[in-house]
Amino acid sequence: CLDSIVKQTLQEIEIICVDDGSTDNSLAILKEYKQKDERLKIIEQANRGAGAARNAGMVLAQGEYLAFMDADDLYYPTALAQAYVAAVKEKADMLAFDAEYFTAVSAWLNPQINSHLLAERQMISAENDGKFLFQLLSCNTWCKLYQRDFVQRKGLQYQEIRTANDLSFVCSAMACAREVVVLKQTLVRHRVLYSGNLQSVKVNTPLDFMTALEQ
């Protein structure tokens, strides 16, 4: 994951890594990368979950746009460059792109964009698409880009729940955005069916998605 970030063709980025109370060698790896790349910033905190980690990262962030990465996913080399150029061109509050899912043995495209409903459009908004806004894009945050000023103005925060912590953030951003740019390109690879990631422990807190929907 870190390799895919530091090797982005868009080099003018800050890389904020949150060690959320890890019990393995994660912190040592982060410090090793920080020695080689001055763009890295490390936040250490007691284990509070991905939502709290993302919120902590936002406090420290200074960039024009925000992107949120899961620790086991991978960016394609030009991902941030393509997303940033498209977002800036349209002065977008938010931008969405597509994803490939993968395991240790296979990979497949898993659309994060409803191309059928979108047709040929490249921009959406609550004003124009209110009746089916939440059907147009997935609620996953790792395939989105957000203007930082927009996020601050709207007071958007991730819920500090164990799973589904990005659902409310993403849907709220979609509802508040003046416009959302849709980039119909696959820019990220999302790892699934891995016993060590957050998806694998959803059974422990099965009603988190209800908490998110209520929010």
mmCIF file of C-alpha atoms in Angstrom:
data_model
loop_
_atom_site.group_PDB
_atom_site.id
_atom_site.type_symbol
_atom_site.label_atom_id
_atom_site.label_comp_id
_atom_site.label_asym_id
_atom_site.label_seq_id
_atom_site.Cartn_x
_atom_site.Cartn_y
_atom_site.Cartn_z
ATOM 1 C CA CYS A 1 0.000 0.000 0.000
ATOM 2 C CA LEU A 2 2.727 2.469 0.964
ATOM 3 C CA ASP A 3 4.725 1.634 -2.134
ATOM 4 C CA SER A 4 1.723 2.387 -4.326
ATOM 5 C CA ILE A 5 1.349 5.787 -2.633
ATOM 6 C CA VAL A 6 4.949 6.993 -2.543
ATOM 7 C CA LYS A 7 5.392 5.993 -6.207
ATOM 8 C CA GLN A 8 2.427 8.036 -7.424
ATOM 9 C CA THR A 9 3.180 10.132 -10.495
ATOM 10 C CA LEU A 10 1.646 13.040 -8.576
ATOM 11 C CA GLN A 11 4.523 13.634 -6.153
ATOM 12 C CA GLU A 12 3.271 16.854 -4.521
ATOM 13 C CA ILE A 13 1.260 15.085 -1.833
ATOM 14 C CA GLU A 14 1.378 14.705 1.920
ATOM 15 C CA ILE A 15 1.100 11.142 3.190
ATOM 16 C CA ILE A 16 -0.512 10.906 6.619
ATOM 17 C CA CYS A 17 -0.275 7.459 8.193
ATOM 18 C CA VAL A 18 -2.277 6.707 11.323
ATOM 19 C CA ASP A 19 -1.055 3.883 13.530
ATOM 20 C CA ASP A 20 -4.290 2.964 15.285
ATOM 21 C CA GLY A 21 -2.845 1.012 18.197
ATOM 22 C CA SER A 22 -1.294 -1.686 16.017
ATOM 23 C CA THR A 23 0.095 -4.797 17.706
ATOM 24 C CA ASP A 24 2.294 -5.964 14.829
ATOM 25 C CA ASN A 25 5.242 -4.349 13.063
ATOM 26 C CA SER A 26 3.223 -1.576 11.402
ATOM 27 C CA LEU A 27 4.725 1.339 13.345
ATOM 28 C CA ALA A 28 8.281 0.209 12.640
ATOM 29 C CA ILE A 29 7.456 -0.030 8.932
ATOM 30 C CA LEU A 30 5.999 3.486 8.960
ATOM 31 C CA LYS A 31 9.097 4.891 10.643
ATOM 32 C CA GLU A 32 11.298 3.127 8.090
ATOM 33 C CA TYR A 33 9.371 4.759 5.245
ATOM 34 C CA LYS A 34 9.434 8.156 6.964
ATOM 35 C CA GLN A 35 13.242 8.050 7.020
ATOM 36 C CA LYS A 36 13.238 7.629 3.239
ATOM 37 C CA ASP A 37 10.386 10.007 2.354
ATOM 38 C CA GLU A 38 9.906 13.352 4.074
ATOM 39 C CA ARG A 39 6.311 13.579 2.839
ATOM 40 C CA LEU A 40 5.267 10.987 5.424
ATOM 41 C CA LYS A 41 3.683 12.089 8.686
ATOM 42 C CA ILE A 42 2.867 9.569 11.399
ATOM 43 C CA ILE A 43 0.071 9.795 13.956
ATOM 44 C CA GLU A 44 0.131 7.321 16.853
ATOM 45 C CA GLN A 45 -3.058 6.681 18.809
ATOM 46 C CA ALA A 46 -4.706 4.012 20.928
ATOM 47 C CA ASN A 47 -6.915 1.654 18.945
ATOM 48 C CA ARG A 48 -10.164 3.480 18.146
ATOM 49 C CA GLY A 49 -10.979 2.179 14.677
ATOM 50 C CA ALA A 50 -10.758 3.417 11.101
ATOM 51 C CA GLY A 51 -13.253 6.260 11.565
ATOM 52 C CA ALA A 52 -11.236 7.828 14.378
ATOM 53 C CA ALA A 53 -8.018 7.289 12.427
ATOM 54 C CA ARG A 54 -9.400 9.102 9.390
ATOM 55 C CA ASN A 55 -10.656 11.971 11.541
ATOM 56 C CA ALA A 56 -7.210 12.315 13.110
ATOM 57 C CA GLY A 57 -5.639 12.415 9.660
ATOM 58 C CA MET A 58 -8.023 15.163 8.526
ATOM 59 C CA VAL A 59 -6.999 17.358 11.461
ATOM 60 C CA LEU A 60 -3.379 17.206 10.349
ATOM 61 C CA ALA A 61 -4.014 17.490 6.596
ATOM 62 C CA GLN A 62 -2.995 20.657 4.746
ATOM 63 C CA GLY A 63 -3.595 19.591 1.145
ATOM 64 C CA GLU A 64 -6.150 20.938 -1.296
ATOM 65 C CA TYR A 65 -7.897 17.568 -1.614
ATOM 66 C CA LEU A 66 -8.278 14.556 0.682
ATOM 67 C CA ALA A 67 -8.013 10.895 -0.285
ATOM 68 C CA PHE A 68 -8.484 8.036 2.177
ATOM 69 C CA MET A 69 -6.697 4.731 1.739
ATOM 70 C CA ASP A 70 -7.200 1.398 3.494
ATOM 71 C CA ALA A 71 -3.906 -0.139 4.582
ATOM 72 C CA ASP A 72 -4.276 -3.243 2.395
ATOM 73 C CA ASP A 73 -5.341 -1.544 -0.853
ATOM 74 C CA LEU A 74 -3.285 -0.352 -3.824
ATOM 75 C CA TYR A 75 -3.390 2.698 -6.080
ATOM 76 C CA TYR A 76 -2.591 2.481 -9.760
ATOM 77 C CA PRO A 77 0.506 4.651 -10.460
ATOM 78 C CA THR A 78 -1.380 7.591 -12.000
ATOM 79 C CA ALA A 79 -4.461 7.391 -9.749
ATOM 80 C CA LEU A 80 -4.045 10.585 -7.748
ATOM 81 C CA ALA A 81 -2.811 12.579 -10.723
ATOM 82 C CA GLN A 82 -5.854 11.624 -12.807
ATOM 83 C CA ALA A 83 -8.294 12.236 -9.958
ATOM 84 C CA TYR A 84 -6.744 15.555 -8.966
ATOM 85 C CA VAL A 85 -6.603 16.967 -12.507
ATOM 86 C CA ALA A 86 -10.253 16.065 -13.119
ATOM 87 C CA ALA A 87 -11.386 17.511 -9.775
ATOM 88 C CA VAL A 88 -9.496 20.789 -10.236
ATOM 89 C CA LYS A 89 -10.709 21.206 -13.815
ATOM 90 C CA GLU A 90 -14.339 21.188 -12.664
ATOM 91 C CA LYS A 91 -13.689 22.788 -9.236
ATOM 92 C CA ALA A 92 -15.462 19.766 -7.769
ATOM 93 C CA ASP A 93 -16.306 19.345 -4.105
ATOM 94 C CA MET A 94 -15.993 15.603 -4.578
ATOM 95 C CA LEU A 95 -14.860 13.103 -7.198
ATOM 96 C CA ALA A 96 -15.555 9.375 -7.560
ATOM 97 C CA PHE A 97 -13.713 6.699 -9.540
ATOM 98 C CA ASP A 98 -13.931 2.961 -10.132
ATOM 99 C CA ALA A 99 -12.193 0.000 -8.498
ATOM 100 C CA GLU A 100 -10.854 -3.474 -9.069
ATOM 101 C CA TYR A 101 -11.354 -6.042 -6.291
ATOM 102 C CA PHE A 102 -8.702 -8.691 -5.773
ATOM 103 C CA THR A 103 -7.677 -11.672 -3.659
ATOM 104 C CA ALA A 104 -4.468 -13.654 -3.548
ATOM 105 C CA VAL A 105 -5.623 -15.692 -6.548
ATOM 106 C CA SER A 106 -7.970 -13.565 -8.672
ATOM 107 C CA ALA A 107 -9.148 -10.065 -9.578
ATOM 108 C CA TRP A 108 -12.341 -8.600 -11.041
ATOM 109 C CA LEU A 109 -13.889 -5.212 -11.719
ATOM 110 C CA ASN A 110 -16.458 -4.223 -9.105
ATOM 111 C CA PRO A 111 -18.276 -1.086 -10.280
ATOM 112 C CA GLN A 112 -18.424 1.726 -7.723
ATOM 113 C CA ILE A 113 -20.342 3.833 -10.247
ATOM 114 C CA ASN A 114 -23.827 3.047 -11.568
ATOM 115 C CA SER A 115 -23.157 3.589 -15.275
ATOM 116 C CA HIS A 116 -26.705 2.588 -16.198
ATOM 117 C CA LEU A 117 -28.273 5.434 -14.194
ATOM 118 C CA LEU A 118 -25.508 7.884 -15.049
ATOM 119 C CA ALA A 119 -25.668 7.225 -18.793
ATOM 120 C CA GLU A 120 -23.070 9.544 -20.362
ATOM 121 C CA ARG A 121 -23.081 12.164 -17.593
ATOM 122 C CA GLN A 122 -19.847 12.998 -15.807
ATOM 123 C CA MET A 123 -21.306 15.136 -13.017
ATOM 124 C CA ILE A 124 -24.022 14.610 -10.437
ATOM 125 C CA SER A 125 -25.528 16.613 -7.597
ATOM 126 C CA ALA A 126 -28.250 16.371 -4.974
ATOM 127 C CA GLU A 127 -30.056 19.215 -6.723
ATOM 128 C CA ASN A 128 -30.310 17.331 -10.015
ATOM 129 C CA ASP A 129 -30.286 13.721 -8.803
ATOM 130 C CA GLY A 130 -32.008 13.875 -5.433
ATOM 131 C CA LYS A 131 -34.468 11.057 -6.054
ATOM 132 C CA PHE A 132 -31.786 8.434 -6.637
ATOM 133 C CA LEU A 133 -28.562 10.143 -5.500
ATOM 134 C CA PHE A 134 -27.399 7.306 -3.280
ATOM 135 C CA GLN A 135 -27.895 4.742 -6.027
ATOM 136 C CA LEU A 136 -25.378 6.446 -8.312
ATOM 137 C CA LEU A 137 -22.181 5.777 -6.331
ATOM 138 C CA SER A 138 -20.974 3.310 -3.741
ATOM 139 C CA CYS A 139 -20.567 4.489 -0.149
ATOM 140 C CA ASN A 140 -16.923 3.360 -0.041
ATOM 141 C CA THR A 141 -14.544 6.218 0.761
ATOM 142 C CA TRP A 142 -11.355 4.745 -0.754
ATOM 143 C CA CYS A 143 -12.590 5.450 -4.313
ATOM 144 C CA LYS A 144 -13.304 9.136 -3.751
ATOM 145 C CA LEU A 145 -11.511 12.487 -3.598
ATOM 146 C CA TYR A 146 -12.802 15.362 -1.433
ATOM 147 C CA GLN A 147 -11.969 19.047 -1.460
ATOM 148 C CA ARG A 148 -10.633 19.713 2.042
ATOM 149 C CA ASP A 149 -12.230 23.155 2.332
ATOM 150 C CA PHE A 150 -15.607 21.634 1.436
ATOM 151 C CA VAL A 151 -15.246 18.932 4.100
ATOM 152 C CA GLN A 152 -14.339 21.543 6.723
ATOM 153 C CA ARG A 153 -17.155 23.936 5.767
ATOM 154 C CA LYS A 154 -19.726 21.154 6.035
ATOM 155 C CA GLY A 155 -18.229 19.765 9.259
ATOM 156 C CA LEU A 156 -18.020 16.247 7.862
ATOM 157 C CA GLN A 157 -16.603 13.592 10.192
ATOM 158 C CA TYR A 158 -16.314 9.809 10.061
ATOM 159 C CA GLN A 159 -18.387 7.900 12.582
ATOM 160 C CA GLU A 160 -16.290 6.169 15.211
ATOM 161 C CA ILE A 161 -17.931 2.782 14.828
ATOM 162 C CA ARG A 162 -16.127 -0.457 14.079
ATOM 163 C CA THR A 163 -17.435 -1.073 10.558
ATOM 164 C CA ALA A 164 -19.468 0.980 8.045
ATOM 165 C CA ASN A 165 -17.783 4.090 9.441
ATOM 166 C CA ASP A 166 -17.525 5.665 5.984
ATOM 167 C CA LEU A 167 -21.166 5.249 4.923
ATOM 168 C CA SER A 168 -22.479 8.396 6.612
ATOM 169 C CA PHE A 169 -19.439 10.465 5.586
ATOM 170 C CA VAL A 170 -19.696 9.551 1.907
ATOM 171 C CA CYS A 171 -23.471 9.941 1.660
ATOM 172 C CA SER A 172 -23.390 13.251 3.554
ATOM 173 C CA ALA A 173 -20.658 14.520 1.233
ATOM 174 C CA MET A 174 -22.722 13.517 -1.811
ATOM 175 C CA ALA A 175 -25.786 15.288 -0.400
ATOM 176 C CA CYS A 176 -23.875 18.469 0.454
ATOM 177 C CA ALA A 177 -21.654 18.719 -2.631
ATOM 178 C CA ARG A 178 -22.388 21.411 -5.192
ATOM 179 C CA GLU A 179 -21.236 18.888 -7.759
ATOM 180 C CA VAL A 180 -19.625 15.451 -7.786
ATOM 181 C CA VAL A 181 -17.382 14.618 -10.715
ATOM 182 C CA VAL A 182 -17.541 11.002 -11.902
ATOM 183 C CA LEU A 183 -14.353 9.622 -13.419
ATOM 184 C CA LYS A 184 -15.223 6.357 -15.115
ATOM 185 C CA GLN A 185 -11.747 4.904 -14.754
ATOM 186 C CA THR A 186 -10.380 2.187 -12.475
ATOM 187 C CA LEU A 187 -7.780 3.812 -10.228
ATOM 188 C CA VAL A 188 -7.646 1.627 -7.097
ATOM 189 C CA ARG A 189 -7.344 -2.057 -6.258
ATOM 190 C CA HIS A 190 -9.346 -3.125 -3.183
ATOM 191 C CA ARG A 191 -8.328 -6.278 -1.334
ATOM 192 C CA VAL A 192 -11.134 -8.593 -0.155
ATOM 193 C CA LEU A 193 -11.572 -11.961 1.575
ATOM 194 C CA TYR A 194 -8.455 -11.442 3.685
ATOM 195 C CA SER A 195 -8.726 -12.798 7.224
ATOM 196 C CA GLY A 196 -6.807 -9.881 8.734
ATOM 197 C CA ASN A 197 -8.842 -6.948 7.454
ATOM 198 C CA LEU A 198 -11.857 -5.114 8.859
ATOM 199 C CA GLN A 199 -14.372 -6.771 6.542
ATOM 200 C CA SER A 200 -13.578 -10.112 8.126
ATOM 201 C CA VAL A 201 -14.786 -9.020 11.596
ATOM 202 C CA LYS A 202 -18.143 -7.502 10.612
ATOM 203 C CA VAL A 203 -19.815 -10.423 12.368
ATOM 204 C CA ASN A 204 -18.674 -8.929 15.705
ATOM 205 C CA THR A 205 -20.655 -5.708 15.200
ATOM 206 C CA PRO A 206 -23.421 -6.624 12.753
ATOM 207 C CA LEU A 207 -25.595 -3.543 13.398
ATOM 208 C CA ASP A 208 -22.973 -0.868 12.698
ATOM 209 C CA PHE A 209 -24.537 -0.272 9.284
ATOM 210 C CA MET A 210 -27.839 0.549 11.032
ATOM 211 C CA THR A 211 -26.064 3.127 13.195
ATOM 212 C CA ALA A 212 -24.600 4.609 10.027
ATOM 213 C CA LEU A 213 -27.970 4.715 8.216
ATOM 214 C CA GLU A 214 -29.615 6.380 11.223
ATOM 215 C CA GLN A 215 -26.915 9.062 11.204
#
